[in-house]
Coordinates of C-alpha atoms in Angstrom, one line a residue:
X20 CA 0.0 0.0 0.0
X21 CA 1.4 3.4 -1.0
X22 CA 2.4 5.8 1.8
X23 CA 0.6 9.0 2.3
X24 CA 2.2 12.5 2.8
X25 CA 2.1 12.3 6.6
X26 CA 4.0 9.1 6.5
X27 CA 6.5 10.5 4.0
X28 CA 7.1 13.5 6.3
X29 CA 7.6 11.2 9.3
X30 CA 10.0 9.0 7.3
X31 CA 12.1 12.1 6.5
X32 CA 12.1 13.2 10.1
X33 CA 13.4 9.7 11.1
X34 CA 16.2 10.0 8.5
X35 CA 17.0 13.4 10.2
X36 CA 17.4 11.6 13.5
X37 CA 14.3 13.1 15.1
X38 CA 13.3 11.0 18.1
X39 CA 10.1 12.8 19.3
X40 CA 7.5 15.4 18.4
X41 CA 5.9 17.6 21.1
X42 CA 2.3 18.3 20.3
X43 CA -1.4 18.2 21.2
X44 CA -3.2 16.1 18.6
X45 CA -6.4 17.0 17.0
X46 CA -8.4 17.0 13.7
X47 CA -5.9 18.3 11.0
X48 CA -2.9 16.8 12.9
X49 CA -4.4 13.3 13.3
X50 CA -2.9 11.8 10.1
X51 CA 0.6 12.9 11.2
X52 CA -0.1 11.4 14.7
X53 CA -1.0 8.0 13.2
X54 CA 2.1 8.1 11.0
X55 CA 4.2 8.8 14.1
X56 CA 2.6 5.9 15.9
X57 CA 3.8 3.6 13.1
X58 CA 7.4 5.0 13.3
X59 CA 10.3 5.1 15.7
X60 CA 9.4 8.6 16.7
X61 CA 7.7 9.2 20.0
X62 CA 4.7 11.5 20.2
X63 CA 4.9 13.6 23.4
X64 CA 1.4 14.5 24.4
X65 CA 1.7 17.8 26.3
X66 CA -1.3 19.6 27.8
X67 CA -0.5 22.9 26.1
X68 CA 1.2 23.6 22.8
X69 CA 3.3 26.4 24.3
X70 CA 4.8 23.8 26.6
X71 CA 5.5 21.6 23.6
X72 CA 7.4 24.4 21.9
X73 CA 9.4 25.2 25.0
X74 CA 10.2 21.5 25.5
X75 CA 11.3 21.2 21.9
X76 CA 13.4 24.3 22.2
X77 CA 15.2 22.8 25.3
X78 CA 15.9 19.6 23.4
X79 CA 17.1 21.4 20.4
X80 CA 19.5 23.6 22.5
X81 CA 21.0 20.6 24.1
X82 CA 21.1 18.3 21.0
X83 CA 21.0 20.5 17.9
X84 CA 17.4 20.0 16.5
X85 CA 13.9 19.2 17.6
X86 CA 10.3 19.2 16.4
X87 CA 7.0 20.4 17.7
X88 CA 3.5 20.6 16.2
X89 CA 0.1 22.2 16.6
X90 CA -3.2 21.8 14.9
X91 CA -5.3 24.5 13.2
X92 CA -6.3 27.7 14.8
X93 CA -5.8 27.7 18.6
X94 CA -3.0 25.1 18.3
X95 CA -1.0 27.5 16.2
X96 CA -1.6 30.5 18.5
X97 CA -0.7 28.4 21.6
X98 CA 2.6 27.4 19.9
X99 CA 3.7 30.9 19.1
X100 CA 5.3 32.0 22.4
X101 CA 7.6 29.0 22.6
X102 CA 8.4 29.3 18.9
X103 CA 9.5 32.9 19.5
X104 CA 11.7 31.7 22.3
X105 CA 13.5 29.2 20.0
X106 CA 13.9 31.6 17.2
X107 CA 15.2 34.5 19.3
X108 CA 17.7 32.2 21.0
X109 CA 18.9 30.9 17.6
X110 CA 17.8 27.3 18.3
X111 CA 17.2 25.0 15.3
X112 CA 13.6 23.8 15.5
X113 CA 10.9 22.6 13.0
X114 CA 7.3 23.5 13.6
X115 CA 4.6 21.5 11.8
X116 CA 1.4 23.7 11.7
X117 CA -1.4 21.5 10.4
X118 CA -4.3 23.5 9.2
X119 CA -7.8 23.5 7.7
X120 CA -8.8 21.7 4.5
X121 CA -7.2 23.5 1.6
X122 CA -10.4 24.1 -0.3
X123 CA -11.7 26.1 2.7
X124 CA -8.8 28.5 2.9
X125 CA -9.7 32.2 2.6
X126 CA -13.4 31.4 3.5
X127 CA -13.3 32.3 7.2
X128 CA -13.6 28.6 8.0
X129 CA -13.8 27.2 11.6
X130 CA -10.3 27.6 13.3
X131 CA -8.7 29.2 10.3
X132 CA -5.4 31.0 10.8
X133 CA -3.0 32.2 8.2
X134 CA 0.2 30.4 9.1
X135 CA 2.4 32.4 6.8
X136 CA 1.3 35.7 8.5
X137 CA 1.2 34.2 12.0
X138 CA 4.7 32.7 12.0
X139 CA 6.4 35.3 9.8
X140 CA 8.2 37.2 12.6
X141 CA 9.6 34.1 14.3
X142 CA 11.0 31.9 11.6
X143 CA 13.6 31.8 8.9
X144 CA 11.5 29.5 6.7
X145 CA 7.7 29.5 6.6
X146 CA 5.9 27.7 3.8
X147 CA 2.6 25.9 3.1
X148 CA 2.5 22.4 1.5
X149 CA -0.4 22.2 -0.9
X150 CA 0.7 19.5 -3.4
X151 CA 2.4 16.1 -3.1
X152 CA 5.3 17.2 -5.4
X153 CA 6.3 19.8 -2.8
X154 CA 6.7 17.6 0.2
X155 CA 10.2 16.3 0.1
X156 CA 11.7 19.6 -1.2
X157 CA 9.8 21.6 1.4
X158 CA 10.6 19.4 4.4
X159 CA 14.3 19.1 3.3
X160 CA 14.6 22.9 2.8
X161 CA 12.8 23.7 6.1
X162 CA 15.2 21.5 8.1
X163 CA 18.2 22.8 6.2
X164 CA 17.1 26.4 7.0
X165 CA 16.6 25.6 10.7
X166 CA 20.0 23.9 11.3
X167 CA 22.0 26.2 9.0
X168 CA 20.6 29.5 10.0
X169 CA 20.0 28.4 13.6
X170 CA 16.4 29.3 14.1
X171 CA 12.8 28.1 13.4
X172 CA 11.4 26.7 10.2
X173 CA 7.6 26.3 9.8
X174 CA 5.7 24.0 7.6
X175 CA 2.0 24.6 7.1
X176 CA 0.2 21.3 6.4
X177 CA -3.6 21.2 5.5
X178 CA -5.2 18.1 7.0
X179 CA -6.6 17.0 3.6
X180 CA -3.2 17.2 2.0
X181 CA -1.5 15.1 4.7
X182 CA -3.6 12.0 3.6
X183 CA -2.8 12.3 -0.1
X184 CA -0.6 9.7 -1.7
X185 CA 3.0 10.6 -1.5
X186 CA 5.2 11.3 -4.5
X187 CA 9.0 11.1 -4.8
X188 CA 10.9 14.2 -5.7
X189 CA 14.0 14.5 -7.9
X190 CA 15.8 16.7 -5.5
X191 CA 17.8 15.7 -2.4
X192 CA 16.0 14.5 0.6
X193 CA 19.3 14.3 2.6
X194 CA 20.0 16.8 5.4
X195 CA 23.4 18.5 5.3
X196 CA 24.8 19.4 8.7
X197 CA 27.8 21.5 7.5
X198 CA 30.5 22.8 9.8
X199 CA 32.6 25.3 7.8
X200 CA 35.7 27.1 9.3
X201 CA 35.0 30.8 9.4
X202 CA 37.4 33.4 10.7
X203 CA 38.5 36.9 9.8
X204 CA 41.1 37.5 7.1
X205 CA 44.8 37.7 8.0
X206 CA 44.8 41.5 7.4
X207 CA 41.9 41.9 9.8
X208 CA 43.6 39.7 12.4
X209 CA 46.8 41.8 12.1
X210 CA 44.8 45.0 12.8
X211 CA 43.3 43.3 15.9
X212 CA 46.7 42.0 17.1
X213 CA 48.2 45.5 16.6
X214 CA 45.4 47.1 18.6
X215 CA 45.8 44.5 21.5
X216 CA 49.6 44.7 21.5
X217 CA 49.7 48.5 21.8
X218 CA 47.2 48.7 24.6
X219 CA 47.9 47.8 28.2
X220 CA 44.6 46.8 29.8
X221 CA 42.3 44.3 27.9
X222 CA 39.1 42.8 29.1
X223 CA 37.3 39.9 27.4
X224 CA 33.6 39.6 27.5
X225 CA 32.1 36.3 26.2
X226 CA 28.6 35.2 25.2
X227 CA 27.1 31.9 24.2
X228 CA 28.9 32.2 20.8
X229 CA 32.1 31.5 22.7
X230 CA 30.8 28.3 24.4
X231 CA 32.9 26.0 22.2
X232 CA 36.0 28.1 22.7
X233 CA 36.5 27.9 26.5
X234 CA 40.1 26.6 26.3
X235 CA 41.0 29.2 23.7
X236 CA 39.4 32.0 25.8
X237 CA 41.4 30.9 28.8
X238 CA 44.7 30.9 26.8
X239 CA 44.0 34.3 25.4
X240 CA 43.2 35.6 28.8
X241 CA 46.5 34.1 30.2
X242 CA 48.5 35.7 27.4
X243 CA 46.9 39.1 27.8
X244 CA 46.5 39.1 31.6
X245 CA 42.9 39.9 30.8
X246 CA 39.9 39.5 33.1
X247 CA 37.0 37.6 31.6
X248 CA 33.4 38.5 32.0
X249 CA 30.5 36.7 30.4
X250 CA 26.8 36.9 29.7
X251 CA 24.2 34.6 31.4
X252 CA 24.0 32.3 28.4
X253 CA 27.8 32.2 28.3
X254 CA 28.3 31.4 32.0
X255 CA 28.1 27.6 32.0
X256 CA 30.8 27.3 29.4
X257 CA 33.1 30.2 30.2
X258 CA 33.2 30.2 34.0
X259 CA 34.6 26.7 34.7
X260 CA 38.4 26.3 35.2
X261 CA 38.9 29.9 34.3
X262 CA 41.3 31.6 36.8
X263 CA 40.7 35.1 35.4
X264 CA 36.9 35.1 35.3
X265 CA 35.2 38.1 37.0
X266 CA 31.5 37.1 36.7
X267 CA 28.5 38.6 34.7
X268 CA 27.5 42.1 34.0
X269 CA 24.1 43.4 33.0
X270 CA 20.9 43.4 34.9
X271 CA 21.7 40.1 36.6
X272 CA 25.4 40.7 37.0
X273 CA 28.2 41.8 39.4
X274 CA 30.0 45.1 39.8
X275 CA 33.3 43.3 39.2
X276 CA 32.5 42.5 35.5
X277 CA 31.0 45.9 35.0
X278 CA 34.2 47.5 36.5
X279 CA 36.6 45.4 34.4
X280 CA 34.9 46.4 31.2
X281 CA 34.8 50.1 32.0
X282 CA 38.4 50.3 33.3
X283 CA 39.9 48.5 30.3
X284 CA 41.7 50.2 27.4
X285 CA 40.3 47.6 25.0
X286 CA 37.2 45.4 25.5
X287 CA 36.9 42.4 23.2
X288 CA 33.3 41.1 22.8
X289 CA 33.5 37.4 21.8
X290 CA 30.3 35.7 20.5
X291 CA 27.9 38.0 22.4
X292 CA 24.9 40.1 21.3
X293 CA 24.5 41.5 24.8
X294 CA 21.5 43.8 24.6
X295 CA 21.8 46.2 27.5
X296 CA 23.6 49.3 26.1
X297 CA 23.6 51.1 29.5
X298 CA 26.1 48.5 30.8
X299 CA 28.5 48.9 27.8
X300 CA 31.5 51.2 28.2
X301 CA 31.7 54.2 25.9
X302 CA 35.1 55.7 26.5
X303 CA 37.4 52.8 25.5
X304 CA 38.0 50.8 22.4
X305 CA 35.6 48.0 21.7
X306 CA 36.2 45.0 19.3
X307 CA 33.4 42.6 18.5
X308 CA 33.9 39.1 17.0
X309 CA 30.7 37.3 15.9
X310 CA 29.9 34.6 13.4
X311 CA 27.0 36.7 12.2
X312 CA 28.3 39.9 10.7
X313 CA 24.9 41.6 10.7
X314 CA 25.2 41.8 14.5
X315 CA 28.4 43.8 14.5
X316 CA 28.1 47.3 15.9
X317 CA 24.4 47.3 16.9
X318 CA 25.2 47.4 20.7
X319 CA 28.2 49.6 20.9
X320 CA 30.5 51.9 18.9
X321 CA 33.2 49.6 17.6
X322 CA 36.9 50.1 16.8
X323 CA 36.9 46.8 14.9
X324 CA 34.1 44.4 13.9
X325 CA 35.1 41.0 12.7
X326 CA 33.1 38.1 11.4
X327 CA 34.2 34.6 12.5
X328 CA 33.9 31.6 14.7
X329 CA 35.3 32.5 18.1
X330 CA 37.4 29.4 18.5
X331 CA 38.9 29.6 15.0
X332 CA 39.5 33.3 15.3
X333 CA 41.4 33.1 18.6
X334 CA 43.5 30.1 17.4
X335 CA 44.6 32.2 14.4
X336 CA 45.1 35.3 16.5
X337 CA 47.3 33.9 19.3
X338 CA 50.5 33.6 17.3
X339 CA 50.3 37.3 16.4
X340 CA 50.1 38.5 20.0
X341 CA 52.8 39.6 22.4
X342 CA 52.5 38.2 25.9
X343 CA 51.8 41.0 28.4
X344 CA 53.8 41.0 31.7
X345 CA 52.0 43.6 33.7
X346 CA 49.4 41.9 36.0
X347 CA 48.2 45.0 38.0
X348 CA 45.0 45.5 36.0
X349 CA 44.0 41.8 36.2
X350 CA 44.9 41.5 39.9
X351 CA 42.8 44.6 40.7
X352 CA 39.7 43.1 38.9
X353 CA 40.2 39.7 40.5
X354 CA 40.5 41.3 44.0
X355 CA 37.2 43.2 43.4
X356 CA 35.5 40.0 42.3
X357 CA 36.6 38.2 45.5
X358 CA 35.1 41.1 47.5
X359 CA 31.9 40.9 45.5
X360 CA 31.6 37.1 46.0
X361 CA 32.2 37.5 49.7
X362 CA 29.4 40.1 49.8
X363 CA 27.1 37.7 47.9
X364 CA 27.7 35.0 50.6
X365 CA 26.4 37.2 53.4
X366 CA 22.9 36.0 52.6
X367 CA 24.0 32.4 52.9
X368 CA 25.1 33.2 56.5
X369 CA 22.0 35.2 57.3
X370 CA 19.4 32.9 55.6
X371 CA 16.2 34.6 56.5
X372 CA 13.3 33.5 58.7
X373 CA 10.0 31.6 58.6
X374 CA 8.1 32.2 55.4
X375 CA 10.8 34.7 54.3
X376 CA 13.7 32.4 53.5
X377 CA 16.4 34.2 51.5
X378 CA 16.3 33.0 47.9
X379 CA 20.1 33.4 47.6
X380 CA 20.5 30.9 50.4
X381 CA 18.2 28.4 48.6
X382 CA 20.1 28.8 45.3
X383 CA 23.5 28.5 47.0
X384 CA 22.4 25.3 48.8
X385 CA 20.9 23.9 45.6
X386 CA 24.2 24.6 43.8
X387 CA 26.1 22.8 46.5
X388 CA 23.9 19.7 46.4
X389 CA 23.2 19.3 42.7
X390 CA 25.3 17.0 40.6
X391 CA 28.2 18.4 38.6
X392 CA 26.5 17.5 35.3
X393 CA 23.0 18.6 36.3
X394 CA 20.8 20.5 33.7
X395 CA 19.1 23.6 35.3
X396 CA 16.2 25.4 33.8
X397 CA 15.3 28.9 35.2
X398 CA 12.1 30.9 35.0
X399 CA 12.3 34.4 33.8
X400 CA 12.4 37.0 36.6
X401 CA 14.0 36.5 40.0
X402 CA 14.9 32.8 39.4
X403 CA 17.1 34.0 36.6
X404 CA 18.9 36.3 39.0
X405 CA 19.5 33.5 41.6
X406 CA 20.6 31.1 38.9
X407 CA 22.9 33.6 37.3
X408 CA 24.6 34.5 40.6
X409 CA 24.6 31.3 42.6
X410 CA 24.6 28.3 40.2
X411 CA 28.2 27.5 39.4
X412 CA 29.4 26.3 36.0
X413 CA 31.4 23.1 36.3
X414 CA 32.1 22.5 32.6
X415 CA 29.5 19.7 32.5
X416 CA 26.4 21.6 33.7
X417 CA 23.9 23.3 31.4
X418 CA 21.5 26.1 32.2
X419 CA 18.4 26.8 30.0
X420 CA 16.1 29.8 30.1
X421 CA 14.2 32.3 28.2
X422 CA 17.2 34.6 28.0
X423 CA 16.3 36.5 24.8
X424 CA 12.6 36.4 24.6
X425 CA 12.2 36.8 28.4
X426 CA 8.9 34.9 28.8
X427 CA 7.5 33.7 32.1
X428 CA 6.7 30.0 32.7
X429 CA 9.5 28.5 30.7
X430 CA 11.4 26.5 33.4
X431 CA 9.0 23.6 33.8
X432 CA 8.3 23.0 30.1
X433 CA 12.0 23.2 29.3
X434 CA 12.7 20.7 32.0
X435 CA 10.3 18.3 30.2
X436 CA 12.3 18.5 27.0
X437 CA 15.6 18.2 28.8
X438 CA 14.5 15.2 30.7
X439 CA 13.2 13.3 27.7
X440 CA 16.3 14.1 25.7
X441 CA 18.7 13.3 28.6
X442 CA 17.0 10.8 30.9
X443 CA 20.4 10.0 32.5
X444 CA 20.9 13.6 33.8
X445 CA 19.6 15.3 36.9
X446 CA 17.1 17.9 35.7
X447 CA 16.3 20.8 38.1
X448 CA 13.7 23.4 37.3
X449 CA 14.0 26.6 39.3
X450 CA 10.4 27.9 39.1
X451 CA 8.9 31.1 40.2
X452 CA 5.4 30.8 41.7
X453 CA 4.1 33.1 38.9
X454 CA 5.7 31.1 36.2
X455 CA 4.7 27.7 37.4
X456 CA 1.1 28.7 37.9
X457 CA 0.9 30.0 34.4
X458 CA 1.3 26.6 32.8
X459 CA 0.4 24.4 35.8
X460 CA -1.4 21.8 33.7
X461 CA 1.7 20.3 32.3
X462 CA 2.8 19.1 35.7
X463 CA 0.6 16.2 34.6
X464 CA 2.8 15.6 31.6
X465 CA 5.7 15.1 34.0
X466 CA 3.8 12.3 35.7
X467 CA 2.4 10.8 32.5
X468 CA 5.9 10.2 31.2
X469 CA 7.4 9.5 34.6
X470 CA 10.1 12.2 34.2
X471 CA 12.3 12.5 37.3
X472 CA 12.3 16.3 37.2
X473 CA 12.9 18.2 40.4
X474 CA 10.7 21.3 40.6
X475 CA 12.2 23.8 43.1
X476 CA 9.6 26.6 43.5
X477 CA 10.9 29.9 44.8
X478 CA 7.5 30.9 46.2
X479 CA 7.7 34.6 47.1
X480 CA 4.0 35.2 46.5
X481 CA 4.7 38.0 44.1
X482 CA 5.8 38.9 40.6
X483 CA 9.2 39.8 42.1
X484 CA 10.9 41.3 39.1
X485 CA 7.9 43.4 38.1
X486 CA 7.7 44.6 41.7
X487 CA 11.3 45.7 41.5
X488 CA 10.7 47.4 38.1
X489 CA 7.8 49.4 39.6
X490 CA 9.7 50.4 42.7
X491 CA 12.8 51.7 40.9
X492 CA 10.5 53.6 38.6
X493 CA 9.2 55.4 41.7
X494 CA 5.8 53.5 41.8
X495 CA 4.5 51.5 44.7
X496 CA 4.0 48.0 43.5
X497 CA 0.4 47.3 42.5
X498 CA -1.3 44.0 41.6
X499 CA 2.0 42.0 41.8
X500 CA 0.9 39.8 44.7
X501 CA 0.1 36.1 44.0
X502 CA -2.6 34.2 45.9
X503 CA -1.3 30.8 45.2
X504 CA -2.7 27.3 45.6
X505 CA -0.7 24.9 47.8
X506 CA 1.8 23.7 45.1
X507 CA 2.8 20.7 47.2
X508 CA -0.8 19.5 47.2
X509 CA -1.0 20.2 43.5
X510 CA 2.0 17.9 42.9
X511 CA 0.5 15.2 45.0
X512 CA -2.8 15.5 43.1
X513 CA -0.7 15.1 39.9
X514 CA 0.8 11.9 41.2
X515 CA 4.2 12.7 42.8
X516 CA 5.6 14.0 46.1
X517 CA 5.4 17.6 47.0
X518 CA 6.6 19.3 50.2
X519 CA 6.2 22.8 51.6
X520 CA 9.3 24.4 53.3
X521 CA 8.6 27.3 55.6
X522 CA 11.7 27.5 57.8
X523 CA 15.3 28.1 56.6
X524 CA 16.7 25.4 58.8
X525 CA 14.7 22.8 56.9
X526 CA 16.0 23.9 53.4
X527 CA 19.2 21.8 53.1
X528 CA 17.6 18.4 54.2
X529 CA 14.6 19.1 52.0
X530 CA 16.7 19.8 48.9
X531 CA 18.7 16.6 49.6
X532 CA 15.5 14.6 49.9
X533 CA 14.1 16.1 46.7
X534 CA 17.3 15.5 44.6
X535 CA 17.7 11.9 45.9
X536 CA 14.1 10.9 45.2
X537 CA 13.8 8.5 42.3
X538 CA 11.1 10.3 40.3
X539 CA 9.5 13.7 39.9
X540 CA 9.4 15.8 43.1
X541 CA 8.2 19.3 43.9
X542 CA 9.7 21.4 46.6
X543 CA 7.7 24.6 47.5
X544 CA 10.0 26.9 49.4
X545 CA 8.5 30.1 50.9
X546 CA 11.1 32.7 50.1
X547 CA 11.4 36.3 51.1
X548 CA 9.0 38.4 49.0
X549 CA 11.0 41.6 49.7
X550 CA 14.3 40.2 48.4
X551 CA 15.3 42.3 45.5
X552 CA 17.9 41.8 42.8
X553 CA 19.8 45.0 42.3
X554 CA 22.0 45.4 39.2
X555 CA 25.7 46.2 39.3
X556 CA 25.2 49.7 38.2
X557 CA 22.7 51.8 40.1
X558 CA 21.5 55.0 38.4
X559 CA 20.6 58.0 40.5
X560 CA 17.1 58.1 39.1
X561 CA 16.7 54.4 40.2
X562 CA 17.8 55.4 43.8
X563 CA 15.4 58.3 43.6
X564 CA 12.6 56.0 42.3
X565 CA 13.1 53.5 45.1
X566 CA 13.1 56.2 47.7
X567 CA 9.8 57.6 46.3
X568 CA 8.2 54.2 46.2
X569 CA 9.2 53.4 49.8
X570 CA 7.9 56.8 50.9
X571 CA 4.6 56.1 49.1
X572 CA 4.3 52.7 50.8
X573 CA 4.9 54.3 54.2
X574 CA 2.5 57.1 53.6
X575 CA -0.1 54.6 52.4
X576 CA 0.1 52.8 55.7
X577 CA 2.4 50.0 54.5
X578 CA 5.2 50.8 56.9
X579 CA 6.0 47.2 57.7
X580 CA 6.5 46.3 54.0
X581 CA 8.7 49.3 53.4
X582 CA 10.9 48.5 56.3
X583 CA 11.1 44.8 55.4
X584 CA 12.2 45.7 51.9
X585 CA 15.0 48.0 53.2
X586 CA 16.1 45.5 55.8
X587 CA 16.1 42.6 53.3
X588 CA 18.4 44.4 50.8
X589 CA 20.8 46.6 52.8
X590 CA 23.6 44.1 52.2
X591 CA 23.1 44.5 48.4
X592 CA 23.3 48.3 48.9
X593 CA 26.5 47.9 50.9
X594 CA 28.0 45.6 48.3
X595 CA 27.5 48.2 45.5
X596 CA 29.0 51.1 47.3

């Protein structure tokens, strides 16, 4: 019996080494579902398509490529947030958007959406299959776009077309995973070497684009006596075994990295598209090296902008450099970093009180007890801060989050994808109470597939980052409070253990118990709602805004809340002086 188009697509996905599709099945997607059932690919039945897209994004970031799908109308719209996440993070992912019968298109049919318009802003390739002759060429081209351009490719697939008899194409059905060597020209490298050799103080700042060049970054740093800062996405690769690292800068970062960049004569940006211009220096010379030349110069005024793979570029550059002998600048930055780290640990020593456990203490304890090859996922907001500042890179750990798109609710869905792709690894989701409650239903997916995910809920009963944004803007926080269900009971209702932790003295044993449990486990920790994450650079208007908001709270009768906020964060203030 001849195969249909759905079966042909699944066969091509098998040949591309796809092992699972994340989706909610339904009407126009059903033929694909049945084709998957007859194949080696696993259909992962999530409760919400957004979760499926996030899970696929996590798998793709870890392993290089993944697939999610959604059926017509609401299924497409539900996918879109996770699809944006993958595309903005440059993660290769294929989206199969099954849709209404082709003869009904343009007729305002039930659940009709225009997939070309809908996915246009979050994909590199976005086409509709309408004829059997298109299938192989379209699928092959879509996957080729996703893996080569590092982003999302979308295939629209009408339900009636998916059941048509397949036809063989005359073009290639093979997927080509190319790995070219890209680096700047010799003349460009000579200009860079001359700039570095004639300047005394150099700082390196690394993003995720330098993740495969850790050893080369360390050697460059050693040769130049250069401190090394990094972005959040670059941390897990650049921090380990790096004697000259000085931490992160940006909203989640440390004063040490900010200082090292601003005090240098030359700052070299390696594989980073760091978006926060206010944290970039403006009075020194800046060099940017990135594999995508279109990114050069859009974040800072550059002395040099070079296109190339960071590893290959450094390898070609090293022989042209003169080793620096003056270590004063480096030693100053390392000394400041040690001071900053000591200041951070003050919250580990003073770990809060009942129902106001310091989140820094929780994250530090989690870091200490987690395996050296654990995969962490972090919700956007305060959990990102605690992950950035307290989870240590070991060279084997990974950390996933919505670092570019900045969406809430990503940690638990990403943990699903990470756990399915790497069942041998310890998967830890650092969830905010706001994020977890947004996509709560897929806690059931964790139970359905028996995924040993550890959900650590930083339950501060508020949208903490939004609260901080309002307060530094001079506004008293409003409608940021969360009236939550008992998350531990929710976990138990879903089929796995959940425990509430109210006292700081119970935190360490509770985390040990959670991590040692053979299966999924939720730990609901009642953290301090007034713990704020202050950036390494405080503007005067932010200080003024915080002062105004505290005054408004006090004048509005919320004296206790204002005093608790000040008391909870005075150590941060001291550390930034």
